[in-house]
Coordinates of C-alpha atoms in Angstrom, one line a residue:
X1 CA 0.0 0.0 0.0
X2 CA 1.2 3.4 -0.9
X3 CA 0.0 6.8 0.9
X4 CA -0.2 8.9 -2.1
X5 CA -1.2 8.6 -6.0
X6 CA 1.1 6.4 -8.2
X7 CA 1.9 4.5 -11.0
X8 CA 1.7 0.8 -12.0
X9 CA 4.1 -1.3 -14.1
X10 CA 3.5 -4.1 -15.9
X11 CA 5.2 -6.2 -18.4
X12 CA 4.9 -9.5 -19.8
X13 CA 7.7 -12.3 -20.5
X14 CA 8.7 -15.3 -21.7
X15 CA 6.5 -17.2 -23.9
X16 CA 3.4 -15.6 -24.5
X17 CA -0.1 -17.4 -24.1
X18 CA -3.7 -17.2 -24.8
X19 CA -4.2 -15.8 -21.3
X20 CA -1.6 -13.7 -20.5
X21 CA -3.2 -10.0 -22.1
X22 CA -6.5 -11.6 -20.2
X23 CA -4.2 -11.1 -17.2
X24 CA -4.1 -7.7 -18.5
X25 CA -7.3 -7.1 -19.1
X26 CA -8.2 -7.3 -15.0
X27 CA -5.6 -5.2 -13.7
X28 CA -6.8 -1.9 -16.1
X29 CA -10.3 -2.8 -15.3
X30 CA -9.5 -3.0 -11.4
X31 CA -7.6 0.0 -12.0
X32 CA -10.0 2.4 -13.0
X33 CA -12.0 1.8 -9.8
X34 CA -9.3 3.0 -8.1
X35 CA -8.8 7.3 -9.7
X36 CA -7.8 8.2 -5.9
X37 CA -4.7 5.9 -5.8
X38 CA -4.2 4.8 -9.5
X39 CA -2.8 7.5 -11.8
X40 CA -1.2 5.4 -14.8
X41 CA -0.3 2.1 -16.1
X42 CA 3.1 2.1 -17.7
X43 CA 3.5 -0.8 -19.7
X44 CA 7.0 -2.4 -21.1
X45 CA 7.6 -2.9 -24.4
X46 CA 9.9 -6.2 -24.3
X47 CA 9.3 -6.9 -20.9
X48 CA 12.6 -5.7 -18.8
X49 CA 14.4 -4.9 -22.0
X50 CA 12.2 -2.5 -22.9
X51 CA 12.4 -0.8 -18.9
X52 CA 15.8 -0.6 -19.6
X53 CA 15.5 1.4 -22.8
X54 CA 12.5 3.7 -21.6
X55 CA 10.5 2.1 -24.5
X56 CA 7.2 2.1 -22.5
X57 CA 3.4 2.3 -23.2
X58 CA 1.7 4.7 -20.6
X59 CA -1.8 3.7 -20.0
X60 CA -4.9 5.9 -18.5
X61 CA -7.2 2.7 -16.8
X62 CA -10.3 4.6 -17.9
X63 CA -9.5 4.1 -21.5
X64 CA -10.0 0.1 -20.3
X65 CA -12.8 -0.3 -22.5
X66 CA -10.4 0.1 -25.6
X67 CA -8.6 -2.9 -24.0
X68 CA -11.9 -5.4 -23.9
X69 CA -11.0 -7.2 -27.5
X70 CA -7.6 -8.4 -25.5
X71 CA -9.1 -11.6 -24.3
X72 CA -9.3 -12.8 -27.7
X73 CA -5.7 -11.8 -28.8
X74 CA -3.1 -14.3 -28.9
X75 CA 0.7 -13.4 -28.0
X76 CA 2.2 -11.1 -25.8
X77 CA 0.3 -7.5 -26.6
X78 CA 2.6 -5.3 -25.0
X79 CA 5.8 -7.3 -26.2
X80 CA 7.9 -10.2 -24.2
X81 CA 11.8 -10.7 -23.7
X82 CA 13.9 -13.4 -22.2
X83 CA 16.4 -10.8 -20.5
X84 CA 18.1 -11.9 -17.6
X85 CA 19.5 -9.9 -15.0
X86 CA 22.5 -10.0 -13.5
X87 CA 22.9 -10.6 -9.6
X88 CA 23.4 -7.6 -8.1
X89 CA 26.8 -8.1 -6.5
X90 CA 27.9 -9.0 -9.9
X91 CA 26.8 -5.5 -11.8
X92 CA 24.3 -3.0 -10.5
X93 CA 24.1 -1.4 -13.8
X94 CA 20.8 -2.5 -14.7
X95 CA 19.2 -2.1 -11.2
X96 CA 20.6 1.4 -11.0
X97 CA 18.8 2.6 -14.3
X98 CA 15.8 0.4 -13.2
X99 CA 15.7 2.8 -10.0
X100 CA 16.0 5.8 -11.9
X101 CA 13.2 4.8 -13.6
X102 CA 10.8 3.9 -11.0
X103 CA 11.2 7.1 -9.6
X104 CA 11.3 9.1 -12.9
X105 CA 7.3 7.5 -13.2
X106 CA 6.6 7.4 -9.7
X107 CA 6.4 3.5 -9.8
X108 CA 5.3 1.8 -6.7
X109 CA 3.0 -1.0 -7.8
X110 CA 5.2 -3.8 -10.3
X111 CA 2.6 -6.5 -11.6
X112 CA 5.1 -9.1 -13.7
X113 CA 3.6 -11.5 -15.8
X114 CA 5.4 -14.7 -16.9
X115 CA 7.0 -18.0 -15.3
X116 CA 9.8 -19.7 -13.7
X117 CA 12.2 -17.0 -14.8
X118 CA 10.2 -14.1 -14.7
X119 CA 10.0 -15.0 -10.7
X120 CA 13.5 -14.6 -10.6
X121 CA 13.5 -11.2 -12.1
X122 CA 11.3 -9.8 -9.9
X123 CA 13.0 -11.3 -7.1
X124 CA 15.8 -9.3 -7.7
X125 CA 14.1 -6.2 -8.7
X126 CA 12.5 -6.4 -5.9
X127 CA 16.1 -7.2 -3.1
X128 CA 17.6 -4.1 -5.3
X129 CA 14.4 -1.7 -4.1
X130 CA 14.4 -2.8 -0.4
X131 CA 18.2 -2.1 0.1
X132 CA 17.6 1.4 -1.5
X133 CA 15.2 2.2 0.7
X134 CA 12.4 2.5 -2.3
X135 CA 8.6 1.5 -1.4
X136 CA 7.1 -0.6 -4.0
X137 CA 4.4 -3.5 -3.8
X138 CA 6.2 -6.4 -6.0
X139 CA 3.4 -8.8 -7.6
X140 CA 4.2 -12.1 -10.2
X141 CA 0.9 -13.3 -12.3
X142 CA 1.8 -16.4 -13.3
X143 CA 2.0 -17.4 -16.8
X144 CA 3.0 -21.0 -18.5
X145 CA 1.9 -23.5 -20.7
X146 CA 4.1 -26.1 -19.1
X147 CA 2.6 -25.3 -16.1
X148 CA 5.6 -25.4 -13.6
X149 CA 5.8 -23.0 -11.3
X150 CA 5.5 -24.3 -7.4
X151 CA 2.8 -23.1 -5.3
X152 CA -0.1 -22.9 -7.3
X153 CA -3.1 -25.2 -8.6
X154 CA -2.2 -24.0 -11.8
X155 CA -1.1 -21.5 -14.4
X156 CA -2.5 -19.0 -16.6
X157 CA -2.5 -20.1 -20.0
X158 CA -2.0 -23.9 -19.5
X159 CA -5.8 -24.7 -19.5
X160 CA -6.4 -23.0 -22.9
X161 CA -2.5 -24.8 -24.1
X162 CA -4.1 -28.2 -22.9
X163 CA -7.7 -27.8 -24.3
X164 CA -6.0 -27.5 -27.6
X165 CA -4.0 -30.5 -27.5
X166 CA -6.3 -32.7 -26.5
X167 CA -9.0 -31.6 -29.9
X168 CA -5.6 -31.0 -32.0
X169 CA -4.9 -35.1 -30.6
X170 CA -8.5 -36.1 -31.3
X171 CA -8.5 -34.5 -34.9
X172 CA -6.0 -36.8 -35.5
X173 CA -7.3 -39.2 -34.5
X174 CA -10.5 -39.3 -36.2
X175 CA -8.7 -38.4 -39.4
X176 CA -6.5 -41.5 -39.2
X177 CA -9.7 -43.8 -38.6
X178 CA -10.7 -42.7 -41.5
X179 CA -8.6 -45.8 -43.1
X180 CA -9.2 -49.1 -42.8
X181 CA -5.3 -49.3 -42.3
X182 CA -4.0 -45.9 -41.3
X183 CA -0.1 -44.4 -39.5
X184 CA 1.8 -44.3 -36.5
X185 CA 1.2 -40.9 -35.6
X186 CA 3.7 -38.9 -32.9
X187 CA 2.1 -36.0 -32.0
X188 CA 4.9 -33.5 -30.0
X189 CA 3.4 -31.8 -27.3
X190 CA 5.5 -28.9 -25.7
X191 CA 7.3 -29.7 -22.3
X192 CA 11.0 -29.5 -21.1
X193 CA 10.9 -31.0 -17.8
X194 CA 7.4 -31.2 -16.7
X195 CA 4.7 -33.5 -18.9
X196 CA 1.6 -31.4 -17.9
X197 CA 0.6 -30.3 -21.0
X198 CA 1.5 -34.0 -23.0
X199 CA -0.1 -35.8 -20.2
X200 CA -3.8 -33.6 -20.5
X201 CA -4.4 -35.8 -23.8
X202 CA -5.2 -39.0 -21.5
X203 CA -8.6 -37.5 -21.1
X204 CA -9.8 -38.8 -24.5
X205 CA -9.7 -42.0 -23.5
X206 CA -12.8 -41.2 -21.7
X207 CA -14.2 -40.0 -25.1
X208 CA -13.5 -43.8 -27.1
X209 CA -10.2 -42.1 -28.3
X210 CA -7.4 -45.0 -28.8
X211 CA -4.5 -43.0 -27.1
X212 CA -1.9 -45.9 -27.6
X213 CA 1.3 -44.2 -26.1
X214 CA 2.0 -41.5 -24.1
X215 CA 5.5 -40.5 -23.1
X216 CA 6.1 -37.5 -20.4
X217 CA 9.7 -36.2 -19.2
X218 CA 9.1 -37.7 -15.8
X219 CA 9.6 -41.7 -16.7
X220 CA 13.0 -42.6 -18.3
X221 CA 12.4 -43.4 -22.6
X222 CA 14.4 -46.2 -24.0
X223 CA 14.2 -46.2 -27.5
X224 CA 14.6 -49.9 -27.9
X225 CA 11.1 -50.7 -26.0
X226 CA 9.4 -47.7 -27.4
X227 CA 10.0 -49.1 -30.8
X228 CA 8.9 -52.7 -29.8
X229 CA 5.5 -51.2 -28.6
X230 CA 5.2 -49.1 -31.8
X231 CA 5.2 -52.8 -33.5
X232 CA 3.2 -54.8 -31.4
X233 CA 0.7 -52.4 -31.4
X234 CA 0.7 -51.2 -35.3
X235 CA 0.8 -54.6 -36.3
X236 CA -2.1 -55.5 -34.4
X237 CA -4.6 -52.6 -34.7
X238 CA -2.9 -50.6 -38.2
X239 CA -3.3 -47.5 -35.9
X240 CA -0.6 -46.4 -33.6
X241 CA -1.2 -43.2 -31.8
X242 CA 1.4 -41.8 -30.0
X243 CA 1.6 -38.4 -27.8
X244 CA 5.7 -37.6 -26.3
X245 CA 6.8 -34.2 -25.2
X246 CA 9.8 -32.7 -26.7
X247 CA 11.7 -33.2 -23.6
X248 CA 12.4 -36.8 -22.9
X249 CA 15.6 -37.8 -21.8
X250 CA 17.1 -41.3 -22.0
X251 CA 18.2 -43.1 -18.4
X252 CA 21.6 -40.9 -18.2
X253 CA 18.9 -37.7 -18.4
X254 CA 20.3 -36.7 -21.5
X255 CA 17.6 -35.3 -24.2
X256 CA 16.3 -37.9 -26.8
X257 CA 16.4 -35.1 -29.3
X258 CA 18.0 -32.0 -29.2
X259 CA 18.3 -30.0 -32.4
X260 CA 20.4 -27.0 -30.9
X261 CA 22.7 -27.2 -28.6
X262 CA 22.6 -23.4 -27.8
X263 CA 21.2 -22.1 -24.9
X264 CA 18.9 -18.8 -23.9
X265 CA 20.2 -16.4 -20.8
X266 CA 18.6 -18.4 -18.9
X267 CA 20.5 -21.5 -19.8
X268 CA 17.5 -23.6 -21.7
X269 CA 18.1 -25.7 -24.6
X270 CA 15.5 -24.6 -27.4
X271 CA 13.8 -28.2 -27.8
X272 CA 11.6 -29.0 -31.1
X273 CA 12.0 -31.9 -33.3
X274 CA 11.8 -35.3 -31.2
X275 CA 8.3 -36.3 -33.0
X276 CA 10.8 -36.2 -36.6
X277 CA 13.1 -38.0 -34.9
X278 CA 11.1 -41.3 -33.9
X279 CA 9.2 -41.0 -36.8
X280 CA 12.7 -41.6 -38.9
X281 CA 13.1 -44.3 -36.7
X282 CA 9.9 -45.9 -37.2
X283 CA 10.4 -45.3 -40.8
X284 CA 13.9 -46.8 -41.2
X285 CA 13.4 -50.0 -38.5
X286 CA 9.8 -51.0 -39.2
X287 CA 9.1 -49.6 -42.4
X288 CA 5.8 -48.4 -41.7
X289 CA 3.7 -45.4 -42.8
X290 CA 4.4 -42.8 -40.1
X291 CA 3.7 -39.3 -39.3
X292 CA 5.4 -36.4 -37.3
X293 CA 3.3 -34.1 -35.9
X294 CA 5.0 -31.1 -33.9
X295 CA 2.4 -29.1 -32.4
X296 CA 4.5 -26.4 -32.0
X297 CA 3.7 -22.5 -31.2
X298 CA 0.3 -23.3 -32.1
X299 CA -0.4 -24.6 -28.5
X300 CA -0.1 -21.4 -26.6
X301 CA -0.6 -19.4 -30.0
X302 CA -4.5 -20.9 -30.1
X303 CA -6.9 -17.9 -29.2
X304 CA -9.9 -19.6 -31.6
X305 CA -10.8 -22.7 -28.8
X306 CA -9.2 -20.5 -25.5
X307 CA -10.8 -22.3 -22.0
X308 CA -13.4 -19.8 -20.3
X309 CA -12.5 -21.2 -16.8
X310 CA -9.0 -20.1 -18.0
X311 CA -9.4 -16.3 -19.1
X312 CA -12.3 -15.8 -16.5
X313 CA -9.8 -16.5 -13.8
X314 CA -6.7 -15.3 -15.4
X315 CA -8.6 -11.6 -14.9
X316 CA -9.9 -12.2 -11.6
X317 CA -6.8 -13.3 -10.3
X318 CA -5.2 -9.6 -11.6
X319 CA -8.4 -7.9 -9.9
X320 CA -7.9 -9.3 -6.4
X321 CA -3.9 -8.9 -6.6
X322 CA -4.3 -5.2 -7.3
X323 CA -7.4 -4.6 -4.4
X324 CA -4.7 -6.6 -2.2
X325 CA -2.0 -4.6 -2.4
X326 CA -4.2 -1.5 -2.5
X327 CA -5.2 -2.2 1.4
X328 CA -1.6 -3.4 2.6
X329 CA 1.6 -4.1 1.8
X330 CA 2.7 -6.9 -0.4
X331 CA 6.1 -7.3 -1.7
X332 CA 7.4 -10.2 -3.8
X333 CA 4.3 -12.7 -4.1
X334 CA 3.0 -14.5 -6.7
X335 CA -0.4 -14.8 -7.1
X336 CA -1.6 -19.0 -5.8
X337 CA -4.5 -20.2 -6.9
X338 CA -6.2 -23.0 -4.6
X339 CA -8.9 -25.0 -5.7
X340 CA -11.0 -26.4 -3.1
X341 CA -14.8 -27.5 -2.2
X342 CA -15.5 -26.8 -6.3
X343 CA -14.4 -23.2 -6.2
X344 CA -10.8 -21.1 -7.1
X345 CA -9.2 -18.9 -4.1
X346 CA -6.5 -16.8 -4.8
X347 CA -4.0 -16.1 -2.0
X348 CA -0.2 -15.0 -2.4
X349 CA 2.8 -17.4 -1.9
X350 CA 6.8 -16.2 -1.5
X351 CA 8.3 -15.5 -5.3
X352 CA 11.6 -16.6 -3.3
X353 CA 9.7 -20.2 -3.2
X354 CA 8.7 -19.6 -6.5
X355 CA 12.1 -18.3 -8.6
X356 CA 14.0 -20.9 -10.4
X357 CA 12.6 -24.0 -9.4
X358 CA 10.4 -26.3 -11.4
X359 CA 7.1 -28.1 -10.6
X360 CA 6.7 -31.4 -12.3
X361 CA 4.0 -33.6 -12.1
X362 CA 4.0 -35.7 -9.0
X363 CA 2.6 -38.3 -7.2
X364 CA -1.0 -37.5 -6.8
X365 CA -1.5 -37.5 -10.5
X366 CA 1.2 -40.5 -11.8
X367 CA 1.9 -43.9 -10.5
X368 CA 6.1 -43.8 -10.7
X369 CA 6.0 -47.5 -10.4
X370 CA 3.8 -48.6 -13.6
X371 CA 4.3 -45.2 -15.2
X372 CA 1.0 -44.7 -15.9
X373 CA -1.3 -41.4 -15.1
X374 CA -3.6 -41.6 -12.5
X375 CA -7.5 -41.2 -12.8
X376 CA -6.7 -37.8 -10.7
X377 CA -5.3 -35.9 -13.4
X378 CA -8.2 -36.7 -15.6
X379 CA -10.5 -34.8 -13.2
X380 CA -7.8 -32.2 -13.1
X381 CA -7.6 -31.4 -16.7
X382 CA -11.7 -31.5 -16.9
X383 CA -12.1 -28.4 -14.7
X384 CA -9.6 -26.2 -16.6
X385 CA -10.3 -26.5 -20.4
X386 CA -14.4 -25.9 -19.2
X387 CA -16.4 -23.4 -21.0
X388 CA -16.0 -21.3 -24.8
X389 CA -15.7 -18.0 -25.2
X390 CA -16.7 -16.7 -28.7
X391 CA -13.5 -14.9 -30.2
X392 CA -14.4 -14.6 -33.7
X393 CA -15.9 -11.2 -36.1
X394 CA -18.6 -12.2 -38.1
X395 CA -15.9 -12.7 -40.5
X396 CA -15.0 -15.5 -39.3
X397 CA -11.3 -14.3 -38.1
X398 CA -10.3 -13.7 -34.4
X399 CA -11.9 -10.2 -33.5
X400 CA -8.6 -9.6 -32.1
X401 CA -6.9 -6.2 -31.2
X402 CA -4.5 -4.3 -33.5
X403 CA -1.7 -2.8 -32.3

């Protein structure tokens, strides 16, 4: 809480989602209730990069009305980045201009919206204001497909990621039953670590949908058995249906596939390309008709099938965070999300517990000893991709807004 008028920043980062300018969407509204304590919203272009450069939007919250057609709008509006800062006994450079600039637009609410890494930049954003004395509630919205980040029931964007892989898995499907005799299909699902969004697919088996194999980054892949299966099961049925995510690793955790061997600032391999590789496999060992199908940026590009539970709660969440902070004091939380006795709460949880670490799917939802995902993560899944918002013109194309 701040005594006097101020400003709000906000800035989106790392891989955008069809939720993340929904987040946006609730803090302007909740913004322009608030004309005694709420002066602007200065938004980053590029995330921290554009901080840094003083390339920033600067918002009036009664003009939120112009902002509706955002919950239909794919990617990051206002721009994302993958910078990473320093630590601040390293170089202060960065922090020092940061500074400057808080205080140059009387910046004392930060609302940063992203994942894992995005945590740890307002972590230390937020360490560099408290040693210089400078008063500013620090908020994270959280934001991921892979949904990863500790602490919460879930993250923005993953419901609407995983209610498109599971109609883009049934599509196929249905167009490979088409054939008396059809493909082994490998559908690549995005996921480094965590199998989340590969694992939401299980729920068409409720739906008579022949899910054959799924493979997650959790359980150890051995080629050798992988391709026995493939066989068996091909041979048998004609059909072969298989769902992996790009990051599977082999028993020495080493990466099935890896197509670069660069890495980002924050020291993550770009994956892509494991669905081409088995397929070549298939191909060259069994010699039967195969398809790779890499999913791609499509899965957290999608704004024509978004889930309403998703974007509904995705502004909420932005809402309560900004009333929150307007009645106390609330420095370097992320916003949780509970679920419990059918309904959402939101509370706050430490970004320090937050930053830098990973949440990958555990025990409650897979059985580690056959491998298998549990009935649990069905009912999971159910509950996020619920409800359809209309997002097209009368065109036919996403009624999205221009920039």
């Amino acid at each position: 809480m701040f005594n006097e008028k101020a400003n709000i920043l906000y800035g989106q980062s790392g891989g955008p989602t069809s939720a993340i300018n929904s987040s946006f969407l609730g803090l302007i509204k909740e913004a322009s209730k608030h004309k005694n304590k709420i002066d602007k919203i200065i938004c980053m272009h590029y995330g921290i990069e554009g901080l840094l450069n003083e390339d920033l939007f600067i918002i009036d919250p009664n003009n939120y009305k112009k902002y509706a057609k955002l919950e239909n709008t794919s990617g990051a509006y206002f721009g994302s980045n993958r910078y990473k800062l320093k630590k601040i006994n390293e170089d202060e450079t960065d922090y020092k201009k940061i500074l400057d600039i808080f205080k140059k637009y009387n910046i004392h609410y930060f609302f940063y919206n992203g994942g894992n890494d995005s945590m740890d930049t307002i972590n230390k954003i937020d360490a560099y204001l408290k040693l210089n004395n400078y008063k500013c509630d620090t908020i994270g919205i959280p934001k991921t497909i892979d949904n990863d980040l500790i602490g919460t029931d879930f993250s923005f964007g993953f419901p609407s990621s995983a209610k498109f892989v599971i109609n883009s898995v049934l599509n196929v499907y249905n167009d490979d039953m088409s054939y008396k005799k059809g493909r082994v299909n490998i559908i690549e699902v995005m996921g480094r670590n965590a199998g989340w969004l590969t694992a939401s697919s299980i729920i068409l088996k409720d739906y008579n949908v022949d899910i054959d194999l799924i493979y997650l980054p959790e359980f150890t892949f051995n080629i050798d058995k992988f391709l026995t299966k493939v066989d068996e099961i091909y041979s048998k049925k004609g059909h072969c249906l298989v769902v992996v995510s790009e990051g599977i690793k082999n028993n020495n955790n080493k990466l099935i596939y890896q197509a670069n061997i660069k890495k980002d600032e924050f020291n993550h391999h770009s994956l892509g390309g494991v669905s081409s590789f088995l397929a070549s496999l298939v191909e060259e060992k069994l010699n039967f008709k195969v398809r790779a199908i890499e999913l791609s940026l499509l899965q957290r590009a999608n704004s024509f099938s978004p889930s309403k539970t998703d974007l509904t709660l995705a502004k909420k969440a932005s809402s309560f965070a900004l009333k929150k902070v307007l009645k106390k004091d609330i420095n370097n939380k992320m916003i949780k999300i509970t679920y419990k006795n059918n309904r959402y709460i939101f509370s706050f949880i430490d970004i320090s517990k937050v930053a830098n670490k990973e949440r990958k799917m555990d025990e409650n939802y897979l059985d580690y000893t056959t491998k298998t995902i549990k009935e649990e993560y069905k009912n999971y899944i159910k509950r996020l991709i619920k409800g359809q918002i209309n997002t097209f013109s009368k065109d036919g194309i996403i009624d999205y807004l221009k920039k």
